Structures are given as structure tokens and as C-alpha cells.
């Protein structure tokens, strides 16, 4: 036993008064195990990316407080917000100018094109939102759960930032309108710029107060602002039918006139303007469709609210935009002087001018600038409306509602991003407060960003970038919908069926095109920032699994490629070692895995295999419970390999199953890699038979064999077991300390504390935290004496190999595998400083000729080498000392039947058929000489090599006993650096031809 056994049937210590029955250490351990057990389902939630370890307590608390949480329906939560965000300042002060430039016809097309982008995005958003439960995070949540953390993390950060800066943009728009009113009344405080800063700062503080007060107050404010906005729009339509007076006529307003409609139907672009430049100015007015989705966490039923509210908001606002455009285009002329004296003179030729036909002469506007009309006056809607101040109120409502929506959206999206812990430095902002889990820290951050941009007052530069940030989000939402459909994942089952994958793709392309139309350099900046964040998140590889469509498409692509490979015949030029490695658990024989991975990484298949031997029910249970953990270990240690396991009645049967069934299509193993059985002399007979039998089985299945030997052996399972025990004891000690603190006042200072003192007698040293290299902590263990050389040997192939050689003893023509593996090793970063030295057998009198011939052969194979050695004395007898060592090695396994009478000899053969007979030893004496002699030559030439790659001797099945074969391998590789015994399956793996 490595640890002292604790007695659990007697009490230590005493206290005065009644006797207390103290729990045993075993009982406390069992109780602690129950207390720290993970809640049912939590592991699944973490695996699905729906939570992090430790979230259960938070979510349970949320469930308790659910009655007090404010949740919104589709009207107040989505419809109102989207309408307010889409109806912006553009409706009141820019739409008339757009109609003047583009005309009613192209103006409606511009609105239609913008709505096409937002409408397709709305359909894609609806499809994604109805494909499962939607949590908080809006656009970020939809994109990240569809395309994965790389896309979601990159767009989520810039989308949250765009909303934060949008707060400043809308507030400055409000402040500019207020400053214009102050100018008219000569009530300026300082100067226009500083007045904007003062008013903007005060406004954003008030909006922050409304937001922090809670979502309920913010929603009430939004409803009030919507009412004002609707009254302002209605006021405009009413104004169009109120008869115009002379003052309004002089400014170009004549009520509905067919002649004005006809004149304004076509475009009349001024210098420097065109269809796309006008479209670029209008398009931001159509954005804001994600205002409802951004507070998805505060909706009662996001799956119903987001599609219904978003699509209805797009429809209503589109009708309003088109209605205003047509009405203003049918009532107001493009140019007007504003002078009531500019009436027509009798006999004047109107030349088709609508204003002229209505009694006004605005012809001088062709030669000099005018202040009124669609092209010149941004306050056309105020002039047309029934009551001008209501339009001003509408402008205030549009700007403040958009600012308020952005001020709420930015923290909500940012909080969801931080909760997923994609950017670990931002985890601070994940915390929520109150029953609604309000992101107060996010509000403060958004406030700081908004204030900074208000004070900078350079929004004209930043505005195009912000518009492109929103468009990038729209593009990715559309692409998410397309990608999920294209991946054909069975999990893609949106309840909202009004979408089409190709329409979504068209929407994504259209969004990207519009980004360049609006501002090409802003589009480039957006792509650069998004690409940088994408690379960052990809590099960090956040530990989440959201079942993204990227995963689904990867599977489909892999499946298609695997099927396509089956149609292609194997070719020698495309041969690569595809290895099945008998590591057991991959962490138990890391050195064996490391050397195999060195020549399969990025080029061939590597499968770590384990055979569970014993009762099938128990074996299958143990096997299934460890599959995910062992594959995760490979991923954590950046080993590009698969893990596979089988349950079998015996080890050899399990390996047979793996050799036959592993792989898929053309991606099937062609090389078996096993560790050398170092303890073969003490091993049971069945283990030796299985070991040698596996080699024969591999050749029978036409699979090459690589046997790896290092001086200390590979198996470090005992070290890992002790490490696990130490960690468990350390956890138990910490848990006991916590239990003592909790029970100290109840149990008294004697009972539990005495028990703890007893437990503390273990004198456990706290182990150093694990590192990715898995074995680096072993040195800190102080329990027992471990073989430090074994630990060091287990990591020797992880290290960069210094300058040295890889000695290749190519003694048999096995197709070239013995030569190919060391060549691949020299291409690796850790082995690139090692040069190849080639050793081959030859005749003493033809050494130079054979050396030249081998150099020519290697050159044709394009194998770089440092030197070639022809060994002419390879077939001579070994010296007596070496042969004596071999004879002593096999002595315990010899039958010595020649020294016994015939009856006794026959009886011994029947009882111990596995022993080496004198006849067998004599028959293969030359081969035995050869193995011993090869070891002498290896000691002479390759003792200082970094690695020896040697042709594996093959024992004919049934003619050479297993113990003799193991003795050959032992004497061949004894007292040498790491050795790879390689034997191909006699299929060519090297070719001369290109």
C-alpha cells in the first residue's frame, strides 16, 4: 500500500459530558461525495453550451425570483422598439430631399431596395429565432449559436460597440435640433459645438437613468415616444390635405397636384449625386430591425415575438416611408424661392413647369441657389404639416427612442457575449443585477463610450463605420440561415417556414454590396476588424459546443470527401503511414503516442487503441465512460489522433477486431505500432502468445508493423494512479476543512477536530497544478520513490531533438516503409536537426560499388541522407561473450530434450509445447547468430544516435517459438538508444516517378 490505512472503527479524543457518536472518515467521505455531486443534467447543459459549471445556483435563484421578472410580449417588446428604431430622423428631415433627388419612382425603388435587405434579414432572423429556445443576446446569440463562437464572438463585440456609439449619434442628432431652436430664439448658451456637448451630455445621463431604473420604465418611455411619433406622422398626412396658403405656396407646397406628381416622378440628381449616393444616405433609416431581438432575454416568448413583431414592424414602417415619399413628392416642387412676389406674369411661357402652371415663377432657381423646395429645405415636413411643432416633437421622439433602444441593446448584447466567456478579459461585465439580471456594468460602459463620442463630436467620420457594423451583422444573420439550411443538419427545424436558403444567401451578398455602396473604406475597416477578431477567437478556441451549422457542414464535407476517396484507387505516390497505436489509454503511454504522432501529424491517420478484457458488461461500461475523456485528452494535448476502444474476451481478439474494423473507406490503418514488451521474461505465457500473435495477425491482414523500444519502457499508469490518489486526498482534505468549519459550533471543538487531526496525519503535500504536458507535475510528488527516469523518458519525444543522427538499418526490402518513416521524421520541427545515416548489408569486396548504387537509388527516391555505410561483416558469427549472453537469456525457456530419453522428451513436449527445443534452436542458429551480431554492430556504429530505425526480423508462424522470437528482439535492441523495429507489408511505398 502506498498510503497508511486509516482505522475507522474506533474514536480518538474525548469531550466532557454525554458521549458523542462521531462519524468515521469513510462516512464523512461518503457524505461529502453526496454534497458535492453535480446536479442532474448539469453536465449535459455545459456540453451543449447552454451554461457554465456553477451556473446552476444562479439559474435556480432566477427560477425562485421568476414571479417578479418583467417580461414583454411581442407588441411592447418587439413591434414598438423596431418601429421606433426604424423611424428615425431621416423620415422627417432627409426623405423629402431623397425624393427631390431621385424622384418618386426611384425614391420608392430606393426604399424598396433597402427594405429588401432588411426584409430578407427579418425572414432569416425569424427562421433562426424559431429553431429552438432563444436566450438573451439578440443578434450575437443568433449568429453565435448558428455559425459558432468564431463568427458570433467577432460580430458580437463590434455589434455591441456599434450600438454604444449609435447612442451618441442619436443623442447628438437630438442636441443639434435643440441647438437650432435655440439659435432661432437667440438663446445660445456658449457656442453651437459646446451647446451640443452640454445638451447631449445631459440627455444621455437622463436616458441612462431611465434604463437603469429598469426595463419596465424604459418600455413605458418607449410607448410614450411612439405615441408622439405616430401623432407627428399623422400630423404630416393631415397637413397635406389642408389648403395651402400663399406663404407655403411660395415655398413650394401646393397640396396634391397631378402636375407636381408627374414632374417629380423622374430623377433630377444634382452635381455629385447619383442613385447609389442617395441610397447610401437613406439606407441607415431602414436599419433598426434587430431592436426587439436584442432584448430576446426579456421577452416572454422570443420564438413567437421576434418573427411577428419584426416582420410587422418592417411592413408598417415601409408603408409609412413609401406613403410619405409619394405624398411629399405629389405636394411640393423641387425648387422654390420662398418669395410671395414670384408669381407668373401674363403671357409667360411655363415650359412644362408645374409651379408655373400653378401661378408661381421659380425659374431663377435654375441659376442661383434657392432655400425652399424638396431639394433645398430639410424642414419640408414641418412646413407641410398641420402643426409644425409636432414635427419637431416627432424628431425628438425619433432620436430619443433610437438612443434609448441602443442604450438598452448594447449592454444586453455585451452581457450575453461576456457570459459566454469568449473574451476572458471581459468576464467582469457578465454580472447582472436584480430580478431582470440587468447589466448595470454594461450600462456604465455604454454610457462612457457614448459620452466620449458626444464630447469628441466627430460623428460624421464614425457614422459610416457604424452603419457598416450593423450591415455586417445583417449579412452574418442571413448567412447563418443559409449555412444552417445548406448543412442539412437534422437539428435545423425552424417553426417559421417562410424563408429560403438561397434568398438568405442573396440577402447576405446584398448586405456586403450595400456596405461598399455606403462607404468603401468603412467596409474595408469593418472586414479587417471582424477578421482580426475572428482569428483571435479561433486561436483562443473557447471551450463551448453550441451545435453550430459549421459543425454540421464540417461533418457533411468530411463524409462527402471520405466517400469520394473510395472512388480513387490507391497510388504509391499518395502512400502515407496510417497507424493504429496500441497505447491503451493515450495518457498511459505518452512516449509511444508521441513518436507515432511525429510521423503521422498533418499527413496520416493515427488511432490510439485500447482493448478492455474481461466480463463484457463491465468492460463495455468502463469503455463507454472513458471514451469522451480520453479523446478530450488528445485534443487538450494537441495530438491529432482518434481514440478507439473495444471490449473482448482476450487481448488478441480485441486487436484483431481493431485491425479489421478501424478506419473508414480509404482512411484505414496500414501500420500497427506497438511498444516493446519489456517484461516478457516475467509475463504469463498467454501474454507472450498474444503479443507475438498480434504481429502475425498484422502481417496476415497486410498491415505493416512498428515495434518501439525505449530503455525505460512506456507504461506510466502507476505514476498516473498515484497522482490521481494524491489529488483525491488533497480534495478530501480541503473538503474536510470546510466541513469542520461548518460543524465546529454544533459538534464542539473536540469530536470533528480530533477526526481532522487524524486525517491530517496523512501529511499530504499539495501537488503542483497540472500543465498541458501532463507529466510535468510528477516531480513534485513526495509519496513513495518513483522512477524519475521513467517519467523523463515518457516526455523525451515531446522535446526538440538536438543535432544528431537517425540511423536507418535497412536490411530487408519491405517496400520502403523502413526508409519512409525516418525521412518523414526529418521533416518535423523537433527532428529537423537530425541527419539520416543509412546502413545496409553488402559484400566486403564490393563496398564502394554498392555504396554508389545505394546513393543513386536514394537520389532517385529523393531521400536526403548524410552518409551511407555498407556493412560487409554482417553475417559473421558474434563473439563468444555476446553469444553467451543470448544463451543465458533463453536458458529458462529451453526444453533440452536431447539430454533426456525419448519418452521423457515427448512428455515434456506435450506438457510445455511453448518451450524452445534443441532441434528448433539448431535449425535457426544462423538467424540467432545474425540477431546477436546485429546488436554488436549497432553498439559499434549507432550507440550515439538519437534514434535507430531497424528492419524488424519476422518469425515464420509455427516454426519459431514465441519465447525464442522475444529473445531475438531482446538481444537485437539491448542497451541501445530508442529503437524503431519496422517491417512493411511488402507493398511499395516509394517511387522514382513524379
Coordinates of N, CA, C and O in Angstrom, one line a residue, residues 330-442:
X330 N -45.9 64.5 -54.3 CA -47.1 65.0 -55.1 C -47.5 66.3 -54.6 O -48.4 66.9 -55.2
X331 N -46.9 66.9 -53.5 CA -47.4 68.2 -53.0 C -46.4 69.3 -53.1 O -46.8 70.5 -53.1
X332 N -45.1 69.0 -53.2 CA -44.1 70.0 -53.1 C -43.2 69.9 -54.3 O -42.8 68.8 -54.7
X333 N -42.9 71.1 -54.9 CA -42.0 71.2 -56.0 C -40.5 71.1 -55.6 O -40.2 71.2 -54.4
X334 N -39.6 70.8 -56.5 CA -38.2 70.6 -56.2 C -37.6 71.9 -55.7 O -36.8 71.9 -54.8
X335 N -37.8 73.0 -56.4 CA -37.2 74.3 -56.1 C -38.2 75.4 -55.9 O -39.2 75.5 -56.6
X336 N -38.0 76.2 -54.9 CA -38.9 77.4 -54.6 C -38.1 78.5 -54.0 O -37.2 78.2 -53.2
X337 N -38.5 79.7 -54.3 CA -37.7 80.9 -53.8 C -38.2 81.3 -52.4 O -37.4 81.9 -51.6
X338 N -39.4 81.0 -52.0 CA -39.9 81.5 -50.7 C -40.5 82.9 -50.8 O -41.0 83.4 -49.8
X339 N -40.4 83.5 -52.0 CA -41.0 84.9 -52.1 C -42.4 84.9 -52.7 O -42.6 84.3 -53.8
X340 N -43.3 85.5 -52.0 CA -44.7 85.5 -52.5 C -44.9 86.4 -53.7 O -45.9 86.4 -54.3
X341 N -43.8 87.2 -54.0 CA -43.9 88.1 -55.2 C -43.6 87.4 -56.5 O -43.7 88.0 -57.6
X342 N -43.0 86.1 -56.4 CA -42.6 85.4 -57.6 C -43.8 84.7 -58.2 O -43.8 83.5 -58.4
X343 N -44.8 85.5 -58.6 CA -45.9 85.0 -59.3 C -45.7 85.1 -60.8 O -44.8 85.9 -61.3
X344 N -46.4 84.4 -61.6 CA -46.2 84.5 -63.1 C -46.7 85.8 -63.7 O -47.7 86.4 -63.1
X345 N -46.1 86.2 -64.7 CA -46.5 87.4 -65.5 C -47.3 86.9 -66.7 O -47.0 85.9 -67.3
X346 N -48.4 87.6 -67.0 CA -49.3 87.2 -68.1 C -48.5 87.1 -69.4 O -47.6 87.9 -69.7
X347 N -48.7 86.0 -70.1 CA -48.1 85.7 -71.3 C -46.8 85.0 -71.2 O -46.1 84.7 -72.2
X348 N -46.4 84.6 -69.9 CA -45.1 83.9 -69.7 C -45.2 82.5 -70.1 O -46.2 81.8 -69.8
X349 N -44.2 81.9 -70.8 CA -44.1 80.5 -71.2 C -43.6 79.7 -70.0 O -42.5 79.9 -69.5
X350 N -44.5 78.7 -69.6 CA -44.1 77.9 -68.4 C -43.1 76.8 -68.7 O -42.5 76.2 -67.8
X351 N -43.0 76.4 -70.0 CA -42.1 75.3 -70.4 C -42.4 74.0 -69.6 O -41.4 73.3 -69.2
X352 N -43.6 73.7 -69.3 CA -43.9 72.5 -68.6 C -43.7 72.5 -67.1 O -43.8 71.5 -66.4
X353 N -43.3 73.7 -66.5 CA -43.1 73.8 -65.1 C -44.4 73.7 -64.3 O -45.4 74.4 -64.6
X354 N -44.4 72.7 -63.3 CA -45.7 72.6 -62.5 C -46.0 73.8 -61.7 O -47.1 74.2 -61.6
X355 N -44.9 74.4 -61.1 CA -45.1 75.6 -60.3 C -45.7 76.8 -61.2 O -46.5 77.5 -60.7
X356 N -45.2 76.9 -62.4 CA -45.6 77.9 -63.3 C -47.1 77.7 -63.6 O -47.9 78.7 -63.6
X357 N -47.5 76.5 -63.8 CA -48.9 76.2 -64.1 C -49.8 76.5 -62.9 O -51.0 76.6 -63.1
X358 N -49.2 76.5 -61.7 CA -50.0 76.8 -60.5 C -49.8 78.3 -60.1 O -50.3 78.7 -59.0
X359 N -49.2 79.1 -61.0 CA -49.2 80.6 -60.8 C -47.9 81.1 -60.2 O -47.9 82.3 -59.8
X360 N -46.8 80.3 -60.0 CA -45.6 80.8 -59.4 C -44.4 80.6 -60.4 O -44.3 79.6 -61.1
X361 N -43.5 81.6 -60.4 CA -42.3 81.5 -61.2 C -41.1 81.3 -60.4 O -40.6 82.3 -59.7
X362 N -40.6 80.1 -60.4 CA -39.4 79.8 -59.6 C -38.2 79.5 -60.6 O -37.2 78.8 -60.3
X363 N -38.2 80.1 -61.8 CA -37.2 79.9 -62.8 C -35.9 80.3 -62.4 O -34.8 79.8 -62.8
X364 N -35.8 81.3 -61.5 CA -34.4 81.8 -61.1 C -33.6 80.8 -60.3 O -32.4 81.0 -60.1
X365 N -34.4 79.8 -59.8 CA -33.7 78.8 -59.0 C -32.7 77.9 -59.9 O -31.9 77.2 -59.4
X366 N -32.9 78.1 -61.2 CA -32.0 77.3 -62.1 C -30.6 78.0 -62.2 O -29.6 77.3 -62.5
X367 N -30.5 79.2 -61.9 CA -29.3 80.0 -62.0 C -28.7 80.3 -60.7 O -27.5 80.7 -60.6
X368 N -29.5 80.4 -59.6 CA -29.0 80.8 -58.3 C -29.6 79.8 -57.2 O -30.7 79.3 -57.4
X369 N -28.9 79.6 -56.2 CA -29.5 78.7 -55.1 C -30.7 79.3 -54.5 O -30.8 80.5 -54.2
X370 N -31.6 78.4 -54.2 CA -32.9 78.7 -53.5 C -32.9 78.0 -52.1 O -32.2 77.0 -51.9
X371 N -33.7 78.5 -51.3 CA -33.7 78.0 -49.9 C -34.9 77.0 -49.6 O -34.9 76.4 -48.6
X372 N -35.8 76.9 -50.6 CA -37.0 76.1 -50.3 C -37.2 75.1 -51.4 O -36.6 75.1 -52.5
X373 N -38.2 74.2 -51.2 CA -38.4 73.1 -52.1 C -37.8 71.8 -51.6 O -37.0 71.8 -50.7
X374 N -38.1 70.7 -52.3 CA -37.6 69.4 -51.9 C -36.1 69.3 -51.9 O -35.5 68.7 -51.0
X375 N -35.5 70.0 -52.8 CA -34.0 69.9 -53.0 C -33.2 70.7 -52.0 O -32.1 70.5 -51.8
X376 N -33.9 71.7 -51.4 CA -33.1 72.7 -50.6 C -33.5 72.8 -49.2 O -32.7 73.3 -48.4
X377 N -34.7 72.5 -48.8 CA -35.2 72.7 -47.5 C -35.4 71.4 -46.8 O -36.2 70.6 -47.1
X378 N -34.6 71.1 -45.7 CA -34.8 69.9 -44.9 C -36.0 69.9 -44.0 O -36.3 68.9 -43.4
X379 N -36.6 71.0 -43.9 CA -37.8 71.2 -43.0 C -39.1 71.1 -43.7 O -40.1 71.7 -43.3
X380 N -39.1 70.5 -44.9 CA -40.3 70.4 -45.7 C -41.5 69.8 -45.0 O -42.6 70.3 -45.0
X381 N -41.2 68.7 -44.2 CA -42.3 68.1 -43.5 C -42.9 69.0 -42.4 O -44.2 69.0 -42.2
X382 N -42.1 69.8 -41.8 CA -42.7 70.8 -40.8 C -43.5 71.8 -41.5 O -44.6 72.2 -41.0
X383 N -43.1 72.2 -42.7 CA -43.9 73.2 -43.5 C -45.2 72.6 -43.9 O -46.3 73.3 -43.9
X384 N -45.2 71.4 -44.4 CA -46.4 70.7 -44.9 C -47.4 70.4 -43.8 O -48.6 70.4 -44.0
X385 N -46.9 70.0 -42.6 CA -47.7 69.5 -41.6 C -48.8 70.5 -41.1 O -48.6 71.7 -41.3
X386 N -49.8 70.0 -40.4 CA -50.8 70.9 -39.9 C -50.3 71.7 -38.8 O -50.8 72.9 -38.7
X387 N -49.4 71.2 -38.0 CA -48.9 72.0 -36.8 C -47.4 71.7 -36.7 O -47.0 70.6 -36.3
X388 N -46.6 72.6 -37.2 CA -45.1 72.4 -37.3 C -44.4 71.9 -36.0 O -43.6 71.0 -36.1
X389 N -44.7 72.4 -34.8 CA -44.0 72.0 -33.6 C -44.2 70.5 -33.4 O -43.3 69.8 -32.8
X390 N -45.3 69.9 -33.9 CA -45.4 68.4 -33.7 C -44.4 67.6 -34.5 O -44.0 66.6 -34.1
X391 N -43.9 68.2 -35.6 CA -42.8 67.5 -36.4 C -41.5 67.6 -35.6 O -40.8 66.6 -35.5
X392 N -41.3 68.7 -35.0 CA -40.2 68.9 -34.1 C -40.2 67.9 -32.9 O -39.2 67.2 -32.6
X393 N -41.4 67.7 -32.4 CA -41.6 66.7 -31.3 C -41.4 65.3 -31.9 O -40.8 64.4 -31.2
X394 N -41.8 65.1 -33.1 CA -41.5 63.8 -33.8 C -40.0 63.5 -33.9 O -39.6 62.4 -33.7
X395 N -39.3 64.6 -34.3 CA -37.8 64.4 -34.4 C -37.2 64.1 -33.1 O -36.4 63.2 -33.0
X396 N -37.7 64.8 -32.0 CA -37.2 64.5 -30.7 C -37.5 63.0 -30.3 O -36.7 62.3 -29.8
X397 N -38.7 62.6 -30.6 CA -39.2 61.3 -30.3 C -38.3 60.2 -31.0 O -37.9 59.2 -30.4
X398 N -38.1 60.5 -32.3 CA -37.3 59.5 -33.1 C -35.9 59.4 -32.6 O -35.4 58.3 -32.5
X399 N -35.3 60.5 -32.3 CA -33.9 60.4 -31.9 C -33.8 59.8 -30.5 O -32.9 59.0 -30.2
X400 N -34.6 60.3 -29.6 CA -34.5 59.8 -28.2 C -34.9 58.3 -28.1 O -34.3 57.5 -27.4
X401 N -35.9 57.9 -28.9 CA -36.3 56.5 -28.8 C -35.2 55.6 -29.4 O -34.9 54.5 -28.8
X402 N -34.6 56.0 -30.5 CA -33.5 55.2 -31.0 C -32.3 55.2 -30.1 O -31.6 54.2 -29.9
X403 N -32.0 56.3 -29.5 CA -30.9 56.4 -28.5 C -31.2 55.5 -27.3 O -30.3 54.7 -26.8
X404 N -32.5 55.5 -26.8 CA -32.8 54.6 -25.7 C -32.8 53.2 -26.1 O -32.3 52.3 -25.3
X405 N -33.2 52.8 -27.3 CA -33.2 51.4 -27.7 C -31.7 50.9 -27.8 O -31.4 49.8 -27.4
X406 N -30.8 51.8 -28.4 CA -29.4 51.4 -28.5 C -28.8 51.3 -27.1 O -27.9 50.5 -26.9
X407 N -29.2 52.2 -26.2 CA -28.6 52.2 -24.9 C -29.0 50.9 -24.1 O -28.2 50.5 -23.2
X408 N -30.1 50.4 -24.4 CA -30.5 49.1 -23.8 C -29.9 47.9 -24.6 O -29.5 46.9 -23.9
X409 N -29.9 48.0 -25.9 CA -29.4 46.9 -26.7 C -27.9 46.6 -26.5 O -27.5 45.4 -26.3
X410 N -27.1 47.6 -26.4 CA -25.6 47.4 -26.3 C -25.2 46.6 -25.1 O -24.5 45.6 -25.1
X411 N -25.7 47.0 -23.8 CA -25.4 46.3 -22.7 C -25.9 44.8 -22.7 O -25.2 43.9 -22.2
X412 N -27.1 44.7 -23.2 CA -27.7 43.3 -23.2 C -26.9 42.4 -24.1 O -26.6 41.2 -23.7
X413 N -26.5 42.9 -25.3 CA -25.7 42.0 -26.2 C -24.4 41.8 -25.6 O -23.8 40.7 -25.6
X414 N -23.8 42.8 -25.0 CA -22.4 42.7 -24.4 C -22.4 41.8 -23.3 O -21.5 41.0 -23.1
X415 N -23.5 41.8 -22.4 CA -23.6 40.9 -21.3 C -23.6 39.5 -21.8 O -23.0 38.6 -21.2
X416 N -24.4 39.2 -22.8 CA -24.5 37.8 -23.3 C -23.2 37.4 -23.9 O -22.8 36.2 -23.6
X417 N -22.4 38.2 -24.5 CA -21.1 37.9 -25.0 C -20.2 37.6 -23.9 O -19.4 36.6 -24.0
X418 N -20.2 38.4 -22.8 CA -19.3 38.2 -21.7 C -19.6 36.9 -20.9 O -18.8 36.3 -20.4
X419 N -20.9 36.6 -20.8 CA -21.3 35.4 -20.1 C -20.8 34.2 -20.8 O -20.5 33.2 -20.1
X420 N -20.7 34.2 -22.1 CA -20.1 33.0 -22.8 C -18.6 32.9 -22.6 O -18.0 31.9 -23.1
X421 N -18.0 33.9 -22.0 CA -16.6 33.9 -21.7 C -15.7 33.7 -22.9 O -14.7 33.0 -22.9
X422 N -16.1 34.2 -24.1 CA -15.3 34.1 -25.3 C -14.1 35.0 -25.1 O -13.0 34.6 -25.5
X423 N -14.3 36.2 -24.6 CA -13.1 37.1 -24.3 C -13.0 37.1 -22.8 O -13.8 37.8 -22.1
X424 N -12.0 36.4 -22.3 CA -11.9 36.2 -20.8 C -11.7 37.5 -20.1 O -12.1 37.7 -18.9
X425 N -11.1 38.5 -20.7 CA -10.8 39.8 -20.1 C -12.1 40.6 -19.8 O -12.1 41.5 -19.0
X426 N -13.2 40.2 -20.5 CA -14.4 41.0 -20.4 C -15.4 40.3 -19.4 O -16.6 40.7 -19.4
X427 N -15.0 39.2 -18.7 CA -15.9 38.5 -17.9 C -16.5 39.4 -16.8 O -17.6 39.1 -16.3
X428 N -15.8 40.4 -16.4 CA -16.3 41.4 -15.4 C -17.7 41.9 -15.7 O -18.5 42.2 -14.9
X429 N -18.0 42.1 -17.0 CA -19.2 42.7 -17.4 C -20.4 41.7 -17.6 O -21.5 42.0 -18.0
X430 N -20.1 40.4 -17.2 CA -21.2 39.4 -17.4 C -22.2 39.5 -16.2 O -23.3 39.0 -16.4
X431 N -21.8 40.0 -15.1 CA -22.7 40.0 -13.9 C -23.9 40.9 -14.2 O -23.9 41.9 -14.7
X432 N -25.1 40.3 -13.7 CA -26.3 41.0 -13.8 C -26.8 41.3 -12.4 O -26.4 40.7 -11.4
X433 N -27.8 42.3 -12.3 CA -28.3 42.7 -11.0 C -29.8 42.7 -11.1 O -30.4 43.0 -12.1
X434 N -30.4 42.4 -9.9 CA -31.9 42.5 -9.8 C -32.6 41.3 -10.4 O -32.0 40.4 -11.0
X435 N -33.9 41.3 -10.4 CA -34.7 40.2 -10.9 C -34.6 40.0 -12.4 O -34.8 38.9 -12.9
X436 N -34.3 41.1 -13.1 CA -34.2 41.1 -14.5 C -32.8 40.9 -15.0 O -32.5 41.0 -16.2
X437 N -31.9 40.6 -14.0 CA -30.5 40.4 -14.4 C -29.9 41.5 -15.2 O -29.3 41.3 -16.3
X438 N -30.2 42.8 -14.7 CA -29.8 43.9 -15.5 C -28.3 44.1 -15.6 O -27.6 44.0 -14.5
X439 N -27.8 44.4 -16.8 CA -26.3 44.5 -16.9 C -25.8 45.9 -16.5 O -25.5 46.7 -17.4
X440 N -25.9 46.3 -15.2 CA -25.6 47.6 -14.8 C -24.1 48.0 -15.2 O -23.9 49.2 -15.6
X441 N -23.2 47.1 -15.1 CA -21.8 47.4 -15.5 C -21.8 47.7 -17.0 O -21.0 48.6 -17.4
X442 N -22.6 47.0 -17.8 CA -22.6 47.2 -19.2 C -23.2 48.6 -19.5 O -22.8 49.3 -20.4

